């Protein structure tokens, strides 16, 4: 399935129009927004962050985009990309410094004409893209996210690296080779993406000291970042989906922020953890307001059917009355 050229043209026309309005003066932009966001319920724009080894132009991502538009007509979809080229974007899922990657995405979303003038956006993260979107919310959240859905994400990290699917995958092989320098070296932490969400409770001190990403966005260090908590608490809903037979993201319970003891296999659920009890990220607050969903999907990692996706799009990304539902967000949009 490929996006029809007519819908692409329409989108370009919309973008061009918004640019044009911006150039003329600020007032028409504000009026245009009021007109666009102040009437019938509309679906908010949807932002997608894809997973490891994928690219924003991959056929699977295009199919998901098309389905999102079919289920909730009028949905504007933006697929996050770190590089313009297909190969470069895929490579950036293995290599890079996540601090810089998340900052880049903050700039991308804040400068995208349609997203930045929307009262809010929805967000869908596939696998590692899920914890990265959460980092976007914690660190930037401008435009603000209303509903976040993460699929098979590694919110509590991984304690085992995925082996490459094929010997001919040189990008993946390169990442494996990098690991030889040691997970906790600055060299690896600044360059290898999965190492930055590696978390083994058996090596907790090294993790706290050296993790370039996860220990920070999970607010596990002594000094807590209250912005992270405040931004996550502003979510309307956070749906965490775990694949029942996931053998790729290890442990799969990480999708629900659970901690697993690699030796004994014992699972400590989110609600039993200090992260929750002391509400480092606002997850307890969200849970008490019934805004935190623990959901499962049958099957292995990221084996998604149209049926499952359709249900998710209906449940989380449907039309909303922007004027009544999100007045505070509209106020925030002021000049
Ligand atoms: C990652 O990038 C940030 C921002 O440029 C930098 O401060 C940090 O030291 C980098 N991480 C590592 C492990 O080098
Ligand atoms: C994991 O379980 C083993 C065996 O029960 C135990 O000895 C070890 O202390 C546990 N590790 C952690 C980090 O809790």
mmCIF file of C-alpha atoms and ligand atoms in Angstrom:
data_model
loop_
_atom_site.group_PDB
_atom_site.id
_atom_site.type_symbol
_atom_site.label_atom_id
_atom_site.label_comp_id
_atom_site.label_asym_id
_atom_site.label_seq_id
_atom_site.Cartn_x
_atom_site.Cartn_y
_atom_site.Cartn_z
ATOM 1 C CA UNK A 1 0.000 0.000 0.000
ATOM 2 C CA UNK A 2 1.329 3.400 -0.955
ATOM 3 C CA UNK A 3 -0.091 6.779 -0.032
ATOM 4 C CA UNK A 4 -2.110 8.152 -2.937
ATOM 5 C CA UNK A 5 -0.511 11.115 -4.626
ATOM 6 C CA UNK A 6 -3.703 13.132 -4.295
ATOM 7 C CA UNK A 7 -3.584 12.997 -0.516
ATOM 8 C CA UNK A 8 0.076 13.983 -0.590
ATOM 9 C CA UNK A 9 -0.708 16.954 -2.807
ATOM 10 C CA UNK A 10 -3.478 18.022 -0.478
ATOM 11 C CA UNK A 11 -1.095 17.835 2.448
ATOM 12 C CA UNK A 12 1.545 19.864 0.633
ATOM 13 C CA UNK A 13 -1.067 22.439 -0.236
ATOM 14 C CA UNK A 14 -2.039 22.696 3.427
ATOM 15 C CA UNK A 15 1.555 23.091 4.492
ATOM 16 C CA UNK A 16 2.201 25.712 1.852
ATOM 17 C CA UNK A 17 -0.891 27.585 2.888
ATOM 18 C CA UNK A 18 0.165 27.615 6.517
ATOM 19 C CA UNK A 19 3.606 28.880 5.581
ATOM 20 C CA UNK A 20 2.075 31.547 3.427
ATOM 21 C CA UNK A 21 -0.180 32.692 6.252
ATOM 22 C CA UNK A 22 2.779 32.888 8.599
ATOM 23 C CA UNK A 23 4.635 35.105 6.203
ATOM 24 C CA UNK A 24 1.762 37.520 5.734
ATOM 25 C CA UNK A 25 1.255 38.209 9.425
ATOM 26 C CA UNK A 26 0.591 36.526 12.707
ATOM 27 C CA UNK A 27 -3.073 37.486 12.937
ATOM 28 C CA UNK A 28 -4.362 35.412 10.014
ATOM 29 C CA UNK A 29 -2.549 32.423 11.450
ATOM 30 C CA UNK A 30 -4.315 32.788 14.755
ATOM 31 C CA UNK A 31 -7.639 33.233 12.965
ATOM 32 C CA UNK A 32 -6.957 30.222 10.764
ATOM 33 C CA UNK A 33 -6.242 28.144 13.827
ATOM 34 C CA UNK A 34 -9.390 29.312 15.529
ATOM 35 C CA UNK A 35 -11.388 28.332 12.463
ATOM 36 C CA UNK A 36 -9.615 25.042 12.007
ATOM 37 C CA UNK A 37 -9.741 23.893 15.638
ATOM 38 C CA UNK A 38 -12.897 25.472 16.941
ATOM 39 C CA UNK A 39 -15.745 23.648 15.232
ATOM 40 C CA UNK A 40 -16.805 20.010 14.879
ATOM 41 C CA UNK A 41 -14.879 17.269 16.691
ATOM 42 C CA UNK A 42 -11.700 16.600 14.732
ATOM 43 C CA UNK A 43 -8.965 14.012 15.091
ATOM 44 C CA UNK A 44 -5.755 15.575 16.377
ATOM 45 C CA UNK A 45 -2.596 15.152 14.313
ATOM 46 C CA UNK A 46 -0.819 11.864 14.951
ATOM 47 C CA UNK A 47 2.932 11.578 15.373
ATOM 48 C CA UNK A 48 4.582 8.168 14.912
ATOM 49 C CA UNK A 49 8.100 7.192 16.032
ATOM 50 C CA UNK A 50 9.176 3.905 14.443
ATOM 51 C CA UNK A 51 11.387 1.206 15.911
ATOM 52 C CA UNK A 52 14.912 -0.178 15.586
ATOM 53 C CA UNK A 53 15.948 -1.067 12.053
ATOM 54 C CA UNK A 54 12.903 0.616 10.515
ATOM 55 C CA UNK A 55 12.697 3.791 8.467
ATOM 56 C CA UNK A 56 10.077 6.497 8.056
ATOM 57 C CA UNK A 57 9.612 5.587 4.401
ATOM 58 C CA UNK A 58 9.209 1.836 4.973
ATOM 59 C CA UNK A 59 6.121 0.205 3.446
ATOM 60 C CA UNK A 60 4.883 -0.982 6.847
ATOM 61 C CA UNK A 61 4.941 2.569 8.216
ATOM 62 C CA UNK A 62 3.117 3.860 5.123
ATOM 63 C CA UNK A 63 0.421 1.238 5.679
ATOM 64 C CA UNK A 64 0.008 2.283 9.308
ATOM 65 C CA UNK A 65 -0.232 5.922 8.208
ATOM 66 C CA UNK A 66 -2.897 5.073 5.664
ATOM 67 C CA UNK A 67 -4.868 3.038 8.182
ATOM 68 C CA UNK A 68 -4.763 5.906 10.703
ATOM 69 C CA UNK A 69 -6.241 8.196 8.041
ATOM 70 C CA UNK A 70 -8.902 5.629 7.142
ATOM 71 C CA UNK A 71 -10.025 4.935 10.705
ATOM 72 C CA UNK A 72 -10.195 8.614 11.688
ATOM 73 C CA UNK A 73 -10.667 10.592 8.456
ATOM 74 C CA UNK A 74 -8.924 13.946 8.501
ATOM 75 C CA UNK A 75 -6.027 12.742 10.662
ATOM 76 C CA UNK A 76 -2.800 14.461 9.729
ATOM 77 C CA UNK A 77 0.055 11.985 10.269
ATOM 78 C CA UNK A 78 3.681 12.920 10.790
ATOM 79 C CA UNK A 79 6.283 10.157 10.867
ATOM 80 C CA UNK A 80 9.356 11.180 12.841
ATOM 81 C CA UNK A 81 12.655 10.876 10.994
ATOM 82 C CA UNK A 82 16.172 11.708 12.070
ATOM 83 C CA UNK A 83 17.585 11.818 8.560
ATOM 84 C CA UNK A 84 15.991 12.665 5.216
ATOM 85 C CA UNK A 85 17.334 9.579 3.457
ATOM 86 C CA UNK A 86 15.761 6.204 4.026
ATOM 87 C CA UNK A 87 19.105 4.546 4.837
ATOM 88 C CA UNK A 88 20.214 7.396 7.074
ATOM 89 C CA UNK A 89 16.984 7.281 9.072
ATOM 90 C CA UNK A 90 17.329 3.533 9.560
ATOM 91 C CA UNK A 91 20.959 3.900 10.586
ATOM 92 C CA UNK A 92 19.966 6.516 13.193
ATOM 93 C CA UNK A 93 17.875 3.871 14.961
ATOM 94 C CA UNK A 94 21.150 2.057 15.787
ATOM 95 C CA UNK A 95 23.658 4.893 16.019
ATOM 96 C CA UNK A 96 23.530 8.240 17.759
ATOM 97 C CA UNK A 97 23.318 10.030 21.061
ATOM 98 C CA UNK A 98 19.707 9.893 22.305
ATOM 99 C CA UNK A 99 20.015 13.241 24.082
ATOM 100 C CA UNK A 100 20.721 14.793 20.706
ATOM 101 C CA UNK A 101 18.155 12.668 18.856
ATOM 102 C CA UNK A 102 15.325 13.645 21.211
ATOM 103 C CA UNK A 103 16.350 17.323 21.022
ATOM 104 C CA UNK A 104 16.303 17.056 17.228
ATOM 105 C CA UNK A 105 12.779 15.618 17.329
ATOM 106 C CA UNK A 106 11.659 18.396 19.702
ATOM 107 C CA UNK A 107 12.817 20.913 17.074
ATOM 108 C CA UNK A 108 11.208 18.927 14.269
ATOM 109 C CA UNK A 109 7.761 18.822 15.891
ATOM 110 C CA UNK A 110 7.897 22.420 17.138
ATOM 111 C CA UNK A 111 8.724 23.718 13.671
ATOM 112 C CA UNK A 112 6.353 21.560 11.640
ATOM 113 C CA UNK A 113 3.623 24.010 10.520
ATOM 114 C CA UNK A 114 0.556 21.845 11.136
ATOM 115 C CA UNK A 115 1.721 20.183 14.353
ATOM 116 C CA UNK A 116 2.926 23.409 15.912
ATOM 117 C CA UNK A 117 -0.407 25.173 15.331
ATOM 118 C CA UNK A 118 -2.536 22.257 16.572
ATOM 119 C CA UNK A 119 -3.917 22.555 20.116
ATOM 120 C CA UNK A 120 -2.456 19.110 20.858
ATOM 121 C CA UNK A 121 -1.219 15.992 19.084
ATOM 122 C CA UNK A 122 -1.500 12.256 19.654
ATOM 123 C CA UNK A 123 1.571 10.036 19.701
ATOM 124 C CA UNK A 124 2.201 6.414 18.727
ATOM 125 C CA UNK A 125 5.542 4.798 19.473
ATOM 126 C CA UNK A 126 6.610 1.449 18.072
ATOM 127 C CA UNK A 127 9.095 -0.469 20.221
ATOM 128 C CA UNK A 128 12.021 1.827 21.161
ATOM 129 C CA UNK A 129 10.116 4.709 19.549
ATOM 130 C CA UNK A 130 7.725 4.430 22.518
ATOM 131 C CA UNK A 131 10.234 5.331 25.207
ATOM 132 C CA UNK A 132 11.680 8.016 22.911
ATOM 133 C CA UNK A 133 8.243 9.657 22.519
ATOM 134 C CA UNK A 134 7.871 9.551 26.283
ATOM 135 C CA UNK A 135 11.219 11.379 26.477
ATOM 136 C CA UNK A 136 9.852 13.959 24.013
ATOM 137 C CA UNK A 137 6.895 14.536 26.341
ATOM 138 C CA UNK A 138 9.051 14.746 29.472
ATOM 139 C CA UNK A 139 11.654 17.066 27.992
ATOM 140 C CA UNK A 140 9.716 19.224 25.535
ATOM 141 C CA UNK A 141 6.007 18.462 25.009
ATOM 142 C CA UNK A 142 5.536 21.375 22.651
ATOM 143 C CA UNK A 143 3.202 20.778 20.844
ATOM 144 C CA UNK A 144 1.657 18.929 23.804
ATOM 145 C CA UNK A 145 0.672 15.271 23.532
ATOM 146 C CA UNK A 146 -2.904 14.351 24.479
ATOM 147 C CA UNK A 147 -2.854 10.548 24.194
ATOM 148 C CA UNK A 148 0.304 8.441 24.098
ATOM 149 C CA UNK A 149 0.265 4.816 22.925
ATOM 150 C CA UNK A 150 3.397 2.667 23.103
ATOM 151 C CA UNK A 151 3.634 -0.786 21.517
ATOM 152 C CA UNK A 152 6.147 -3.291 22.917
ATOM 153 C CA UNK A 153 8.331 -0.472 24.215
ATOM 154 C CA UNK A 154 11.228 -0.859 26.618
ATOM 155 C CA UNK A 155 10.195 1.621 29.316
ATOM 156 C CA UNK A 156 12.251 -0.173 31.911
ATOM 157 C CA UNK A 157 15.034 -0.981 29.486
ATOM 158 C CA UNK A 158 16.426 -4.244 28.157
ATOM 159 C CA UNK A 159 18.912 -6.597 29.781
ATOM 160 C CA UNK A 160 19.784 -8.473 26.634
ATOM 161 C CA UNK A 161 20.762 -7.146 23.228
ATOM 162 C CA UNK A 162 18.906 -8.388 20.210
ATOM 163 C CA UNK A 163 21.044 -10.456 17.853
ATOM 164 C CA UNK A 164 21.082 -9.349 14.226
ATOM 165 C CA UNK A 165 18.468 -10.990 12.024
ATOM 166 C CA UNK A 166 20.871 -11.683 9.180
ATOM 167 C CA UNK A 167 24.622 -11.865 8.761
ATOM 168 C CA UNK A 168 24.370 -9.438 5.839
ATOM 169 C CA UNK A 169 22.837 -6.653 7.907
ATOM 170 C CA UNK A 170 25.940 -4.483 8.164
ATOM 171 C CA UNK A 171 24.281 -1.697 10.111
ATOM 172 C CA UNK A 172 23.226 -4.145 12.811
ATOM 173 C CA UNK A 173 26.621 -5.872 12.665
ATOM 174 C CA UNK A 174 28.300 -2.516 13.141
ATOM 175 C CA UNK A 175 26.207 -1.924 16.245
ATOM 176 C CA UNK A 176 27.187 -5.336 17.579
ATOM 177 C CA UNK A 177 30.843 -4.581 16.955
ATOM 178 C CA UNK A 178 30.525 -1.325 18.898
ATOM 179 C CA UNK A 179 29.244 -3.239 21.909
ATOM 180 C CA UNK A 180 32.675 -4.808 22.275
ATOM 181 C CA UNK A 181 33.872 -1.524 23.751
ATOM 182 C CA UNK A 182 31.564 -2.207 26.725
ATOM 183 C CA UNK A 183 28.030 -1.071 27.399
ATOM 184 C CA UNK A 184 28.951 1.470 30.076
ATOM 185 C CA UNK A 185 31.799 3.209 28.289
ATOM 186 C CA UNK A 186 31.108 6.804 27.264
ATOM 187 C CA UNK A 187 32.153 5.785 23.791
ATOM 188 C CA UNK A 188 29.238 3.338 23.490
ATOM 189 C CA UNK A 189 26.756 5.389 25.527
ATOM 190 C CA UNK A 190 27.186 8.315 23.164
ATOM 191 C CA UNK A 191 26.931 6.254 19.998
ATOM 192 C CA UNK A 192 24.902 3.068 20.295
ATOM 193 C CA UNK A 193 21.170 3.652 20.684
ATOM 194 C CA UNK A 194 20.073 0.392 22.423
ATOM 195 C CA UNK A 195 22.943 0.678 24.945
ATOM 196 C CA UNK A 196 21.330 3.887 26.166
ATOM 197 C CA UNK A 197 18.290 1.972 27.384
ATOM 198 C CA UNK A 198 20.213 -1.072 28.621
ATOM 199 C CA UNK A 199 19.268 -1.704 32.238
ATOM 200 C CA UNK A 200 20.238 -4.737 34.262
ATOM 201 C CA UNK A 201 19.224 -4.621 37.941
ATOM 202 C CA UNK A 202 22.325 -6.755 38.589
ATOM 203 C CA UNK A 203 24.480 -3.820 37.380
ATOM 204 C CA UNK A 204 22.344 -1.080 38.842
ATOM 205 C CA UNK A 205 25.176 1.132 40.091
ATOM 206 C CA UNK A 206 26.910 1.194 36.699
ATOM 207 C CA UNK A 207 23.570 1.929 35.072
ATOM 208 C CA UNK A 208 22.850 4.863 37.388
ATOM 209 C CA UNK A 209 26.300 6.252 36.793
ATOM 210 C CA UNK A 210 26.651 5.799 33.049
ATOM 211 C CA UNK A 211 23.256 5.440 31.356
ATOM 212 C CA UNK A 212 23.012 8.289 28.860
ATOM 213 C CA UNK A 213 19.229 8.047 28.502
ATOM 214 C CA UNK A 214 17.031 5.701 30.502
ATOM 215 C CA UNK A 215 18.241 6.448 34.045
ATOM 216 C CA UNK A 216 17.540 10.098 33.323
ATOM 217 C CA UNK A 217 14.125 9.883 31.661
ATOM 218 C CA UNK A 218 12.980 7.368 34.282
ATOM 219 C CA UNK A 219 14.012 9.850 36.986
ATOM 220 C CA UNK A 220 15.967 7.126 38.793
ATOM 221 C CA UNK A 221 18.839 9.309 39.967
ATOM 222 C CA UNK A 222 18.769 11.032 43.309
ATOM 223 C CA UNK A 223 17.906 14.417 41.896
ATOM 224 C CA UNK A 224 14.433 14.262 40.337
ATOM 225 C CA UNK A 225 13.389 16.381 37.391
ATOM 226 C CA UNK A 226 9.936 17.719 38.282
ATOM 227 C CA UNK A 227 9.281 18.809 34.673
ATOM 228 C CA UNK A 228 9.364 15.193 33.606
ATOM 229 C CA UNK A 229 6.647 14.356 36.082
ATOM 230 C CA UNK A 230 4.537 17.437 35.358
ATOM 231 C CA UNK A 231 4.641 16.851 31.625
ATOM 232 C CA UNK A 232 3.691 13.167 31.843
ATOM 233 C CA UNK A 233 0.879 13.926 34.275
ATOM 234 C CA UNK A 234 -0.615 16.288 31.671
ATOM 235 C CA UNK A 235 -1.414 13.304 29.429
ATOM 236 C CA UNK A 236 -5.084 12.543 28.942
ATOM 237 C CA UNK A 237 -4.293 8.847 28.471
ATOM 238 C CA UNK A 238 -1.235 6.625 28.286
ATOM 239 C CA UNK A 239 -1.832 3.203 26.728
ATOM 240 C CA UNK A 240 1.013 0.715 27.250
ATOM 241 C CA UNK A 241 0.745 -2.366 25.028
ATOM 242 C CA UNK A 242 2.777 -5.497 25.701
ATOM 243 C CA UNK A 243 3.125 -8.321 23.157
ATOM 244 C CA UNK A 244 2.228 -11.600 24.872
ATOM 245 C CA UNK A 245 4.839 -13.691 23.049
ATOM 246 C CA UNK A 246 7.547 -11.059 22.721
ATOM 247 C CA UNK A 247 10.986 -12.699 22.542
ATOM 248 C CA UNK A 248 12.705 -9.736 20.860
ATOM 249 C CA UNK A 249 12.481 -7.065 23.535
ATOM 250 C CA UNK A 250 13.793 -8.723 26.679
ATOM 251 C CA UNK A 251 12.180 -8.617 29.137
ATOM 252 C CA UNK A 252 8.782 -8.045 27.486
ATOM 253 C CA UNK A 253 7.337 -6.791 30.813
ATOM 254 C CA UNK A 254 9.427 -3.651 30.289
ATOM 255 C CA UNK A 255 6.500 -2.521 28.105
ATOM 256 C CA UNK A 256 4.582 -2.063 31.398
ATOM 257 C CA UNK A 257 7.502 -0.599 33.382
ATOM 258 C CA UNK A 258 7.967 -3.876 35.263
ATOM 259 C CA UNK A 259 11.365 -5.029 36.514
ATOM 260 C CA UNK A 260 12.469 -8.603 35.930
ATOM 261 C CA UNK A 261 15.182 -10.490 37.792
ATOM 262 C CA UNK A 262 17.178 -12.212 35.097
ATOM 263 C CA UNK A 263 18.314 -15.006 37.418
ATOM 264 C CA UNK A 264 15.076 -15.920 39.152
ATOM 265 C CA UNK A 265 12.654 -14.650 36.507
ATOM 266 C CA UNK A 266 10.758 -12.844 39.253
ATOM 267 C CA UNK A 267 8.665 -9.936 37.978
ATOM 268 C CA UNK A 268 8.241 -6.785 40.070
ATOM 269 C CA UNK A 269 5.276 -4.932 38.635
ATOM 270 C CA UNK A 270 5.237 -1.160 38.242
ATOM 271 C CA UNK A 271 2.826 -0.729 41.161
ATOM 272 C CA UNK A 272 5.297 -2.525 43.469
ATOM 273 C CA UNK A 273 8.203 -0.284 42.507
ATOM 274 C CA UNK A 274 9.560 2.911 44.105
ATOM 275 C CA UNK A 275 9.270 4.597 40.713
ATOM 276 C CA UNK A 276 5.509 4.263 41.139
ATOM 277 C CA UNK A 277 5.100 4.522 44.903
ATOM 278 C CA UNK A 278 7.135 7.730 45.061
ATOM 279 C CA UNK A 279 5.632 8.877 41.757
ATOM 280 C CA UNK A 280 8.948 9.890 40.147
ATOM 281 C CA UNK A 281 7.265 10.160 36.736
ATOM 282 C CA UNK A 282 3.638 10.807 37.629
ATOM 283 C CA UNK A 283 2.638 7.286 36.641
ATOM 284 C CA UNK A 284 0.908 6.735 39.964
ATOM 285 C CA UNK A 285 -1.071 9.945 39.533
ATOM 286 C CA UNK A 286 -2.088 8.898 36.016
ATOM 287 C CA UNK A 287 -3.034 5.432 37.285
ATOM 288 C CA UNK A 288 -5.161 6.803 40.121
ATOM 289 C CA UNK A 289 -6.990 8.949 37.565
ATOM 290 C CA UNK A 290 -7.526 5.816 35.424
ATOM 291 C CA UNK A 291 -5.441 7.303 32.616
ATOM 292 C CA UNK A 292 -2.787 4.566 32.568
ATOM 293 C CA UNK A 293 -3.708 1.455 30.588
ATOM 294 C CA UNK A 294 -1.904 -1.894 30.838
ATOM 295 C CA UNK A 295 -2.875 -3.762 27.674
ATOM 296 C CA UNK A 296 -1.723 -6.863 25.864
ATOM 297 C CA UNK A 297 -1.557 -7.784 22.195
ATOM 298 C CA UNK A 298 -1.397 -11.470 21.215
ATOM 299 C CA UNK A 299 1.645 -12.671 19.304
ATOM 300 C CA UNK A 300 5.334 -11.832 18.953
ATOM 301 C CA UNK A 301 7.058 -8.428 18.947
ATOM 302 C CA UNK A 302 5.473 -5.878 16.614
ATOM 303 C CA UNK A 303 3.393 -8.439 14.713
ATOM 304 C CA UNK A 304 0.449 -6.101 14.334
ATOM 305 C CA UNK A 305 -2.766 -6.764 12.497
ATOM 306 C CA UNK A 306 -4.991 -4.107 10.954
ATOM 307 C CA UNK A 307 -7.676 -5.235 13.375
ATOM 308 C CA UNK A 308 -5.582 -4.498 16.465
ATOM 309 C CA UNK A 309 -4.383 -1.166 15.062
ATOM 310 C CA UNK A 310 -7.914 -0.163 14.084
ATOM 311 C CA UNK A 311 -9.130 -0.762 17.644
ATOM 312 C CA UNK A 312 -6.261 1.312 19.027
ATOM 313 C CA UNK A 313 -6.863 4.161 16.585
ATOM 314 C CA UNK A 314 -10.567 4.201 17.464
ATOM 315 C CA UNK A 315 -9.924 4.071 21.190
ATOM 316 C CA UNK A 316 -7.100 6.590 21.453
ATOM 317 C CA UNK A 317 -6.944 8.756 18.344
ATOM 318 C CA UNK A 318 -10.595 9.497 17.541
ATOM 319 C CA UNK A 319 -12.079 12.970 16.978
ATOM 320 C CA UNK A 320 -12.166 15.317 19.973
ATOM 321 C CA UNK A 321 -14.009 18.550 20.659
ATOM 322 C CA UNK A 322 -11.016 20.794 20.819
ATOM 323 C CA UNK A 323 -12.813 23.937 21.959
ATOM 324 C CA UNK A 324 -14.503 22.323 24.972
ATOM 325 C CA UNK A 325 -12.072 19.560 25.718
ATOM 326 C CA UNK A 326 -8.765 21.373 25.644
ATOM 327 C CA UNK A 327 -9.316 25.039 26.436
ATOM 328 C CA UNK A 328 -6.104 25.321 28.408
ATOM 329 C CA UNK A 329 -4.169 24.048 25.455
ATOM 330 C CA UNK A 330 -5.705 26.636 23.163
ATOM 331 C CA UNK A 331 -4.755 29.386 25.576
ATOM 332 C CA UNK A 332 -1.165 28.100 25.568
ATOM 333 C CA UNK A 333 -1.056 28.607 21.802
ATOM 334 C CA UNK A 334 -1.222 32.416 22.189
ATOM 335 C CA UNK A 335 1.519 34.641 20.719
HETATM 336 C C1 LIG B 1 25.267 13.082 24.457
HETATM 337 O O1 LIG B 1 25.034 14.395 23.990
HETATM 338 C C2 LIG B 1 24.885 15.371 24.999
HETATM 339 C C3 LIG B 1 24.476 16.664 24.312
HETATM 340 O O2 LIG B 1 25.304 16.968 23.258
HETATM 341 C C4 LIG B 1 26.155 15.483 25.804
HETATM 342 O O3 LIG B 1 26.006 16.435 26.818
HETATM 343 C C5 LIG B 1 26.484 14.114 26.395
HETATM 344 O O4 LIG B 1 27.700 14.167 27.064
HETATM 345 C C6 LIG B 1 26.518 13.050 25.309
HETATM 346 N N1 LIG B 1 26.649 11.733 25.937
HETATM 347 C C7 LIG B 1 27.773 11.051 25.997
HETATM 348 C C8 LIG B 1 27.730 9.744 26.738
HETATM 349 O O5 LIG B 1 28.791 11.433 25.468
HETATM 350 C C1 LIG B 2 17.687 -12.004 41.652
HETATM 351 O O1 LIG B 2 17.352 -13.263 42.173
HETATM 352 C C2 LIG B 2 18.472 -13.972 42.709
HETATM 353 C C3 LIG B 2 18.031 -15.399 43.015
HETATM 354 O O2 LIG B 2 16.804 -15.427 43.693
HETATM 355 C C4 LIG B 2 18.975 -13.201 43.914
HETATM 356 O O3 LIG B 2 20.071 -13.876 44.488
HETATM 357 C C5 LIG B 2 19.395 -11.804 43.472
HETATM 358 O O4 LIG B 2 19.778 -11.024 44.582
HETATM 359 C C6 LIG B 2 18.255 -11.106 42.733
HETATM 360 N N1 LIG B 2 18.787 -9.890 42.149
HETATM 361 C C7 LIG B 2 18.257 -8.684 42.375
HETATM 362 C C8 LIG B 2 18.914 -7.542 41.682
HETATM 363 O O5 LIG B 2 17.261 -8.508 43.055
#
